[in-house]
Amino acid sequence: MYRILEKVDLTPDIHLLKIDAPDVARKARAGQFIIFRIDEKGERIPLTVADYDRDEGTVTIVFMEVGKTTHQLALLQAGDSILNFAGPLGIPTEIENYGTVICVAGGFAIAPIYAIAKALKNAGNRVISILGVRTRDLLFWEENMRSVSDELIITTDDGSYGQKGLVTEPLKDLLENDKSIQRVIAVGPVIM
């Protein structure tokens, strides 16, 4: 059993769980995922590792309620446990010191891009992050992203916060005007 150490409701439908999982935390790298199962009758669901702390032995997952299993997961609280928490799985994101890197996240993708931006910053890169959401109420982890970014640009589709528009607009401007950019990593919906 894997104990939930912390639960935070980031928005009404997006939640964070910090899980006590030392074996997973010890091996986790940016861009990887876990597969969890709440109980014996539960469905197996993959989720990206949003953060990890090897010293604490914790793995943080962020998820959006979109179906039965994620709704059940959202009902759990600190102190509750999850039956299975397997990982880390998948090929980690390539992390090197490239120079200047742009990390782009659309909507819920802020969760997976955070671990990537953090690893890139720790590798010595200049990190420019662009976050886009439909409306301000859906924005989360702004301060987390600011802490791992040299520059943070926020866009909202409706103009309720930051720049009005899609993440592709400031990305295009940066690529046209900053020749030092070596790499762009984007996570989000197809429209991006």
PDB file of C-alpha atoms in Angstrom:
ATOM      1  CA  MET A   1       0.000   0.000   0.000  1.00  0.00           C
ATOM      2  CA  TYR A   2       1.146   3.511  -0.836  1.00  0.00           C
ATOM      3  CA  ARG A   3       0.108   6.186   1.624  1.00  0.00           C
ATOM      4  CA  ILE A   4      -1.100   9.609   0.551  1.00  0.00           C
ATOM      5  CA  LEU A   5       0.888  12.171   2.524  1.00  0.00           C
ATOM      6  CA  GLU A   6      -0.725  15.302   1.105  1.00  0.00           C
ATOM      7  CA  LYS A   7      -3.724  16.252  -0.998  1.00  0.00           C
ATOM      8  CA  VAL A   8      -4.246  19.677  -2.570  1.00  0.00           C
ATOM      9  CA  ASP A   9      -7.190  20.720  -4.724  1.00  0.00           C
ATOM     10  CA  LEU A  10      -5.499  22.935  -7.330  1.00  0.00           C
ATOM     11  CA  THR A  11      -8.774  23.775  -9.103  1.00  0.00           C
ATOM     12  CA  PRO A  12     -12.228  22.249  -8.608  1.00  0.00           C
ATOM     13  CA  ASP A  13     -11.330  19.394 -11.014  1.00  0.00           C
ATOM     14  CA  ILE A  14      -7.514  19.230 -10.782  1.00  0.00           C
ATOM     15  CA  HIS A  15      -5.926  17.634  -7.729  1.00  0.00           C
ATOM     16  CA  LEU A  16      -2.443  16.933  -6.385  1.00  0.00           C
ATOM     17  CA  LEU A  17      -1.442  13.905  -4.358  1.00  0.00           C
ATOM     18  CA  LYS A  18       1.953  13.462  -2.745  1.00  0.00           C
ATOM     19  CA  ILE A  19       2.537   9.725  -2.345  1.00  0.00           C
ATOM     20  CA  ASP A  20       4.987   7.918  -0.070  1.00  0.00           C
ATOM     21  CA  ALA A  21       6.821   5.800  -2.670  1.00  0.00           C
ATOM     22  CA  PRO A  22      10.577   5.723  -1.925  1.00  0.00           C
ATOM     23  CA  ASP A  23      11.483   3.095  -4.547  1.00  0.00           C
ATOM     24  CA  VAL A  24       9.723   5.036  -7.303  1.00  0.00           C
ATOM     25  CA  ALA A  25      11.122   8.396  -6.121  1.00  0.00           C
ATOM     26  CA  ARG A  26      14.676   7.046  -6.059  1.00  0.00           C
ATOM     27  CA  LYS A  27      14.551   6.157  -9.775  1.00  0.00           C
ATOM     28  CA  ALA A  28      12.141   8.794 -11.161  1.00  0.00           C
ATOM     29  CA  ARG A  29      13.242  11.234 -13.854  1.00  0.00           C
ATOM     30  CA  ALA A  30      11.478  14.051 -15.657  1.00  0.00           C
ATOM     31  CA  GLY A  31       9.049  12.872 -18.321  1.00  0.00           C
ATOM     32  CA  GLN A  32       8.314   9.470 -16.797  1.00  0.00           C
ATOM     33  CA  PHE A  33       4.987   8.145 -15.540  1.00  0.00           C
ATOM     34  CA  ILE A  34       3.479   5.746 -13.025  1.00  0.00           C
ATOM     35  CA  ILE A  35       0.533   3.365 -13.193  1.00  0.00           C
ATOM     36  CA  PHE A  36      -1.696   3.221 -10.144  1.00  0.00           C
ATOM     37  CA  ARG A  37      -4.646   1.177  -8.989  1.00  0.00           C
ATOM     38  CA  ILE A  38      -6.742   2.371  -6.057  1.00  0.00           C
ATOM     39  CA  ASP A  39      -7.902  -1.076  -4.880  1.00  0.00           C
ATOM     40  CA  GLU A  40      -8.308  -4.721  -5.956  1.00  0.00           C
ATOM     41  CA  LYS A  41     -11.294  -3.911  -8.164  1.00  0.00           C
ATOM     42  CA  GLY A  42      -9.793  -0.708  -9.534  1.00  0.00           C
ATOM     43  CA  GLU A  43      -8.799   0.191 -13.049  1.00  0.00           C
ATOM     44  CA  ARG A  44      -5.088   0.684 -13.847  1.00  0.00           C
ATOM     45  CA  ILE A  45      -4.464   4.317 -14.818  1.00  0.00           C
ATOM     46  CA  PRO A  46      -1.218   5.970 -16.011  1.00  0.00           C
ATOM     47  CA  LEU A  47      -0.268   9.436 -14.723  1.00  0.00           C
ATOM     48  CA  THR A  48       2.813  11.532 -15.379  1.00  0.00           C
ATOM     49  CA  VAL A  49       5.214  12.092 -12.490  1.00  0.00           C
ATOM     50  CA  ALA A  50       4.708  15.801 -11.789  1.00  0.00           C
ATOM     51  CA  ASP A  51       7.469  15.975  -9.165  1.00  0.00           C
ATOM     52  CA  TYR A  52       9.551  13.732  -6.934  1.00  0.00           C
ATOM     53  CA  ASP A  53      11.798  14.085  -3.914  1.00  0.00           C
ATOM     54  CA  ARG A  54      14.402  11.363  -3.505  1.00  0.00           C
ATOM     55  CA  ASP A  55      15.328  12.468   0.029  1.00  0.00           C
ATOM     56  CA  GLU A  56      11.688  12.459   1.190  1.00  0.00           C
ATOM     57  CA  GLY A  57      10.872   9.354  -0.815  1.00  0.00           C
ATOM     58  CA  THR A  58       7.808  10.988  -2.344  1.00  0.00           C
ATOM     59  CA  VAL A  59       6.253  11.196  -5.778  1.00  0.00           C
ATOM     60  CA  THR A  60       3.746  13.905  -6.670  1.00  0.00           C
ATOM     61  CA  ILE A  61       0.988  13.265  -9.175  1.00  0.00           C
ATOM     62  CA  VAL A  62      -1.457  15.821 -10.518  1.00  0.00           C
ATOM     63  CA  PHE A  63      -4.639  14.643 -12.193  1.00  0.00           C
ATOM     64  CA  MET A  64      -7.868  15.943 -13.632  1.00  0.00           C
ATOM     65  CA  GLU A  65     -11.200  14.333 -12.803  1.00  0.00           C
ATOM     66  CA  VAL A  66     -12.450  13.000 -16.133  1.00  0.00           C
ATOM     67  CA  GLY A  67     -13.925   9.581 -15.341  1.00  0.00           C
ATOM     68  CA  LYS A  68     -14.864   7.089 -12.666  1.00  0.00           C
ATOM     69  CA  THR A  69     -11.345   6.234 -11.475  1.00  0.00           C
ATOM     70  CA  THR A  70     -10.052   9.797 -11.301  1.00  0.00           C
ATOM     71  CA  HIS A  71     -13.247  10.782  -9.465  1.00  0.00           C
ATOM     72  CA  GLN A  72     -12.602   7.991  -6.941  1.00  0.00           C
ATOM     73  CA  LEU A  73      -8.985   9.130  -6.615  1.00  0.00           C
ATOM     74  CA  ALA A  74     -10.167  12.694  -5.941  1.00  0.00           C
ATOM     75  CA  LEU A  75     -12.217  11.454  -2.986  1.00  0.00           C
ATOM     76  CA  LEU A  76      -9.111  10.140  -1.208  1.00  0.00           C
ATOM     77  CA  GLN A  77      -7.442  12.275   1.454  1.00  0.00           C
ATOM     78  CA  ALA A  78      -4.095  12.478   3.242  1.00  0.00           C
ATOM     79  CA  GLY A  79      -3.704   9.310   5.294  1.00  0.00           C
ATOM     80  CA  ASP A  80      -5.572   7.116   2.789  1.00  0.00           C
ATOM     81  CA  SER A  81      -3.689   4.560   0.695  1.00  0.00           C
ATOM     82  CA  ILE A  82      -3.497   3.361  -2.902  1.00  0.00           C
ATOM     83  CA  LEU A  83      -3.022  -0.371  -3.516  1.00  0.00           C
ATOM     84  CA  ASN A  84      -0.603  -0.219  -6.495  1.00  0.00           C
ATOM     85  CA  PHE A  85       1.793   2.510  -7.570  1.00  0.00           C
ATOM     86  CA  ALA A  86       4.160   1.109 -10.222  1.00  0.00           C
ATOM     87  CA  GLY A  87       6.991   3.012 -11.821  1.00  0.00           C
ATOM     88  CA  PRO A  88       8.789   4.933 -12.931  1.00  0.00           C
ATOM     89  CA  LEU A  89       7.854   3.884 -16.446  1.00  0.00           C
ATOM     90  CA  GLY A  90       8.585   5.288 -19.893  1.00  0.00           C
ATOM     91  CA  ILE A  91      11.584   6.955 -21.443  1.00  0.00           C
ATOM     92  CA  PRO A  92      12.632  10.069 -19.517  1.00  0.00           C
ATOM     93  CA  THR A  93      12.968  13.412 -21.267  1.00  0.00           C
ATOM     94  CA  GLU A  94      16.491  14.105 -22.525  1.00  0.00           C
ATOM     95  CA  ILE A  95      18.021  16.586 -20.110  1.00  0.00           C
ATOM     96  CA  GLU A  96      21.284  18.332 -20.944  1.00  0.00           C
ATOM     97  CA  ASN A  97      22.676  21.833 -20.752  1.00  0.00           C
ATOM     98  CA  TYR A  98      21.449  23.110 -24.124  1.00  0.00           C
ATOM     99  CA  GLY A  99      21.623  26.824 -23.326  1.00  0.00           C
ATOM    100  CA  THR A 100      18.224  28.459 -23.727  1.00  0.00           C
ATOM    101  CA  VAL A 101      15.173  26.216 -23.681  1.00  0.00           C
ATOM    102  CA  ILE A 102      11.466  27.005 -23.968  1.00  0.00           C
ATOM    103  CA  CYS A 103       8.989  24.825 -22.071  1.00  0.00           C
ATOM    104  CA  VAL A 104       5.406  25.179 -23.310  1.00  0.00           C
ATOM    105  CA  ALA A 105       2.345  23.792 -21.530  1.00  0.00           C
ATOM    106  CA  GLY A 106      -1.260  24.004 -22.594  1.00  0.00           C
ATOM    107  CA  GLY A 107      -3.928  23.478 -19.951  1.00  0.00           C
ATOM    108  CA  PHE A 108      -3.489  20.526 -17.644  1.00  0.00           C
ATOM    109  CA  ALA A 109      -0.022  19.923 -19.192  1.00  0.00           C
ATOM    110  CA  ILE A 110       1.420  22.325 -16.618  1.00  0.00           C
ATOM    111  CA  ALA A 111       1.800  19.261 -14.376  1.00  0.00           C
ATOM    112  CA  PRO A 112       4.130  17.259 -16.643  1.00  0.00           C
ATOM    113  CA  ILE A 113       6.076  20.275 -17.930  1.00  0.00           C
ATOM    114  CA  TYR A 114       7.019  21.324 -14.375  1.00  0.00           C
ATOM    115  CA  ALA A 115       9.309  18.318 -13.757  1.00  0.00           C
ATOM    116  CA  ILE A 116      10.913  18.846 -17.167  1.00  0.00           C
ATOM    117  CA  ALA A 117      11.501  22.583 -16.624  1.00  0.00           C
ATOM    118  CA  LYS A 118      12.906  21.883 -13.149  1.00  0.00           C
ATOM    119  CA  ALA A 119      15.359  19.291 -14.494  1.00  0.00           C
ATOM    120  CA  LEU A 120      16.420  21.585 -17.352  1.00  0.00           C
ATOM    121  CA  LYS A 121      17.008  24.461 -14.909  1.00  0.00           C
ATOM    122  CA  ASN A 122      19.034  22.172 -12.612  1.00  0.00           C
ATOM    123  CA  ALA A 123      21.151  21.178 -15.640  1.00  0.00           C
ATOM    124  CA  GLY A 124      22.153  24.842 -16.074  1.00  0.00           C
ATOM    125  CA  ASN A 125      19.793  25.942 -18.840  1.00  0.00           C
ATOM    126  CA  ARG A 126      18.110  29.304 -19.224  1.00  0.00           C
ATOM    127  CA  VAL A 127      14.437  28.269 -19.090  1.00  0.00           C
ATOM    128  CA  ILE A 128      11.619  30.289 -20.624  1.00  0.00           C
ATOM    129  CA  SER A 129       8.215  28.830 -19.776  1.00  0.00           C
ATOM    130  CA  ILE A 130       4.937  29.551 -21.529  1.00  0.00           C
ATOM    131  CA  LEU A 131       1.736  28.392 -19.831  1.00  0.00           C
ATOM    132  CA  GLY A 132      -1.659  28.594 -21.462  1.00  0.00           C
ATOM    133  CA  VAL A 133      -5.121  27.941 -20.044  1.00  0.00           C
ATOM    134  CA  ARG A 134      -8.655  28.711 -21.182  1.00  0.00           C
ATOM    135  CA  THR A 135      -9.331  31.015 -18.228  1.00  0.00           C
ATOM    136  CA  ARG A 136      -7.518  32.184 -15.076  1.00  0.00           C
ATOM    137  CA  ASP A 137      -9.531  29.791 -12.877  1.00  0.00           C
ATOM    138  CA  LEU A 138      -7.803  26.819 -14.557  1.00  0.00           C
ATOM    139  CA  LEU A 139      -4.253  28.067 -13.890  1.00  0.00           C
ATOM    140  CA  PHE A 140      -2.268  26.206 -11.250  1.00  0.00           C
ATOM    141  CA  TRP A 141       1.383  25.954 -10.169  1.00  0.00           C
ATOM    142  CA  GLU A 142       2.237  29.460 -11.354  1.00  0.00           C
ATOM    143  CA  GLU A 143       4.691  29.927  -8.476  1.00  0.00           C
ATOM    144  CA  ASN A 144       6.212  26.467  -8.990  1.00  0.00           C
ATOM    145  CA  MET A 145       6.821  27.282 -12.648  1.00  0.00           C
ATOM    146  CA  ARG A 146       8.174  30.735 -11.799  1.00  0.00           C
ATOM    147  CA  SER A 147      10.688  29.108  -9.416  1.00  0.00           C
ATOM    148  CA  VAL A 148      12.215  26.999 -12.227  1.00  0.00           C
ATOM    149  CA  SER A 149      11.959  29.582 -15.019  1.00  0.00           C
ATOM    150  CA  ASP A 150      14.103  32.559 -15.906  1.00  0.00           C
ATOM    151  CA  GLU A 151      11.077  33.999 -17.684  1.00  0.00           C
ATOM    152  CA  LEU A 152       7.429  32.993 -17.356  1.00  0.00           C
ATOM    153  CA  ILE A 153       4.736  33.930 -19.874  1.00  0.00           C
ATOM    154  CA  ILE A 154       1.091  33.145 -19.191  1.00  0.00           C
ATOM    155  CA  THR A 155      -1.687  33.201 -21.755  1.00  0.00           C
ATOM    156  CA  THR A 156      -5.424  32.756 -21.346  1.00  0.00           C
ATOM    157  CA  ASP A 157      -7.842  32.128 -24.195  1.00  0.00           C
ATOM    158  CA  ASP A 158     -10.317  34.635 -22.729  1.00  0.00           C
ATOM    159  CA  GLY A 159      -7.760  37.263 -21.642  1.00  0.00           C
ATOM    160  CA  SER A 160      -8.657  36.922 -17.953  1.00  0.00           C
ATOM    161  CA  TYR A 161      -4.955  36.719 -16.968  1.00  0.00           C
ATOM    162  CA  GLY A 162      -1.645  37.309 -18.694  1.00  0.00           C
ATOM    163  CA  GLN A 163      -1.695  37.684 -22.459  1.00  0.00           C
ATOM    164  CA  LYS A 164      -4.904  36.984 -24.345  1.00  0.00           C
ATOM    165  CA  GLY A 165      -4.444  34.182 -26.849  1.00  0.00           C
ATOM    166  CA  LEU A 166      -2.797  30.804 -27.266  1.00  0.00           C
ATOM    167  CA  VAL A 167       0.683  29.693 -26.186  1.00  0.00           C
ATOM    168  CA  THR A 168       1.704  29.490 -29.832  1.00  0.00           C
ATOM    169  CA  GLU A 169       1.660  33.287 -30.195  1.00  0.00           C
ATOM    170  CA  PRO A 170       4.430  34.163 -27.675  1.00  0.00           C
ATOM    171  CA  LEU A 171       6.294  31.036 -28.787  1.00  0.00           C
ATOM    172  CA  LYS A 172       6.333  32.281 -32.374  1.00  0.00           C
ATOM    173  CA  ASP A 173       7.530  35.734 -31.229  1.00  0.00           C
ATOM    174  CA  LEU A 174      10.345  34.238 -29.148  1.00  0.00           C
ATOM    175  CA  LEU A 175      11.506  31.941 -31.948  1.00  0.00           C
ATOM    176  CA  GLU A 176      11.550  34.835 -34.419  1.00  0.00           C
ATOM    177  CA  ASN A 177      13.362  37.258 -32.089  1.00  0.00           C
ATOM    178  CA  ASP A 178      15.687  35.193 -29.871  1.00  0.00           C
ATOM    179  CA  LYS A 179      18.314  33.294 -31.835  1.00  0.00           C
ATOM    180  CA  SER A 180      19.799  31.803 -28.626  1.00  0.00           C
ATOM    181  CA  ILE A 181      16.933  29.305 -28.256  1.00  0.00           C
ATOM    182  CA  GLN A 182      18.278  25.776 -28.674  1.00  0.00           C
ATOM    183  CA  ARG A 183      15.275  23.607 -27.847  1.00  0.00           C
ATOM    184  CA  VAL A 184      11.512  23.750 -27.393  1.00  0.00           C
ATOM    185  CA  ILE A 185       9.636  21.175 -25.344  1.00  0.00           C
ATOM    186  CA  ALA A 186       5.848  21.380 -25.652  1.00  0.00           C
ATOM    187  CA  VAL A 187       3.166  19.373 -23.873  1.00  0.00           C
ATOM    188  CA  GLY A 188      -0.516  19.971 -24.455  1.00  0.00           C
ATOM    189  CA  PRO A 189      -3.507  19.554 -26.701  1.00  0.00           C
ATOM    190  CA  VAL A 190      -3.232  18.991 -30.452  1.00  0.00           C
ATOM    191  CA  ILE A 191      -4.310  22.581 -31.218  1.00  0.00           C
ATOM    192  CA  MET A 192      -0.912  23.728 -29.926  1.00  0.00           C
TER     193      MET A 192
END
